[in-house]
C-alpha atoms as one frame of an Amber mdcrd trajectory, in Angstrom:
protein
  90.781 109.826  94.987  90.246 109.754  90.948  93.685 111.040  90.249  95.116
 107.970  92.215  96.162 104.775  90.320  94.092 101.946  90.504  96.509  99.660
  92.191  97.017 102.240  95.431  93.380 102.258  95.978  93.212  98.936  97.733
  96.213 100.173 100.120  94.738 103.136 100.882  91.437 101.803 101.802  92.962
  99.254 104.033  91.691  98.860 107.756  94.168 101.223 108.941  92.591 104.103
 107.135  89.325 103.585 109.011  91.122 103.428 112.708  93.562 106.481 111.936
  92.680 109.927 113.158  95.157 111.269 111.045  94.222 110.603 107.450  96.594
 112.817 105.672  99.513 110.871 107.804  98.191 107.574 106.409  97.661 108.649
 102.661 101.418 110.033 102.910 102.626 106.689 104.314 101.218 104.732 101.524
 102.957 106.911  98.945 106.544 106.832 100.906 106.607 103.008 101.055 105.951
 102.922  97.346 109.037 101.217  95.563 107.514 102.200  92.259 108.480 105.810
  92.707 112.703 105.824  92.622 112.708 109.135  94.387 110.341 108.121  97.370
 112.303 104.866  97.673 115.401 106.573  97.939 114.015 108.880 100.682 112.761
 106.082 102.821 116.322 104.738 102.843 117.930 107.867 104.163 117.289 107.534
 107.749 119.595 108.517 110.626 117.600 106.701 113.342 119.395 103.458 114.596
 117.545 100.546 113.524 118.754  98.355 116.397 117.524  97.960 119.809 119.308
  95.980 122.402 116.831  93.657 123.868 116.320  90.258 125.606 114.407  87.657
 123.262 110.941  87.973 123.556 109.044  85.778 126.270 105.244  85.450 125.318
 102.489  85.128 127.824 100.326  82.949 125.422 101.769  80.119 123.706 100.020
  80.926 120.064 101.764  84.041 119.968 105.172  82.573 119.017 103.392  80.958
 115.795 101.563  84.294 115.117 104.883  86.220 114.873 106.598  83.779 113.053
 104.447  83.094 110.288 102.585  86.557 109.578 103.787  89.814 108.758 103.364
  92.704 111.347 101.168  95.459 111.135 101.282  97.751 114.000 100.378 101.221
 114.240  99.906 103.988 116.824  98.605 107.607 116.535 101.180 110.513 116.229
 100.782 113.309 118.519 102.618 116.457 119.089 102.744 117.931 122.567 104.544
 120.790 124.394 107.361 119.395 126.160 106.892 118.355 129.977 102.799 117.961
 129.099 101.195 114.410 129.299 100.944 112.462 126.108  98.361 109.936 125.627
  99.631 107.224 123.410  97.352 104.791 121.711  98.563 101.821 119.511  97.490
  98.664 118.113  99.481  95.519 117.221  98.207  93.161 114.611  99.810  90.429
 112.337  98.939  89.205 108.774  97.044  90.750 105.924  94.132  93.193 106.969
  94.885  92.913 110.728  93.907  89.180 110.712  95.352  88.335 114.282  95.606
  90.839 117.226  98.733  90.421 119.483  96.263  90.042 122.601  97.416  90.061
 126.264 101.121  90.577 125.430 103.464  92.883 127.239 105.104  95.462 124.740
 107.854  97.811 125.552 107.601 101.288 124.044 111.026 103.249 123.058 111.789
 106.900 121.985 114.603 107.626 119.930 116.121 111.264 120.683 117.881 113.019
 117.348 121.515 111.348 117.458 121.033 109.398 120.576 120.019 105.540 121.454
 116.888 104.092 121.931 115.386 105.009 125.497 112.548 102.698 127.115 109.597
 104.938 127.847 106.953 102.434 128.962 105.953  98.686 129.394 102.370  97.589
 129.264  99.945  94.638 128.075  97.761  94.921 125.306  94.049  93.973 125.336
  91.908  91.260 124.076  92.015  93.333 120.645  95.856  94.042 120.617  95.227
  97.584 121.653  97.468  99.559 124.185  97.117 103.090 125.819  99.353 104.834
 128.217 100.349 108.242 129.277 103.967 109.435 129.117 105.478 112.888 130.155
 108.656 113.673 128.122 110.311 115.969 130.412 113.243 113.874 131.302 114.218
 112.858 127.910 116.413 115.089 125.548 114.699 114.775 122.179
């Protein structure tokens, strides 16, 4: 941490760090998102994953959610887990908006998608977040050709 530039420290000590079980991935994300380093910013633009998912316009369960989503920036995260093909995977995520996770996306329906290499996005699961914007569900990826 001593070798890191001072402006990077607040981002590294963000609330995401304390919730992440994969600290190394979190620290790498901080550097990959950096616009200051031309090499890293060029690498982030070289993506082969399609960025568009054909979805219906969202219908929110709570009236205030529309204002949260419109006025605050998203801050979503999930744990990355590698499992054996055909084995059950437990996916845990948190959906927040605003700086320092100011507002949680609570009691709202979310859909999880997966994108196989060279393919289109495929719906994996749909569930409702809890009162803290967290969601957890199990998925078996034996029917998706990744």
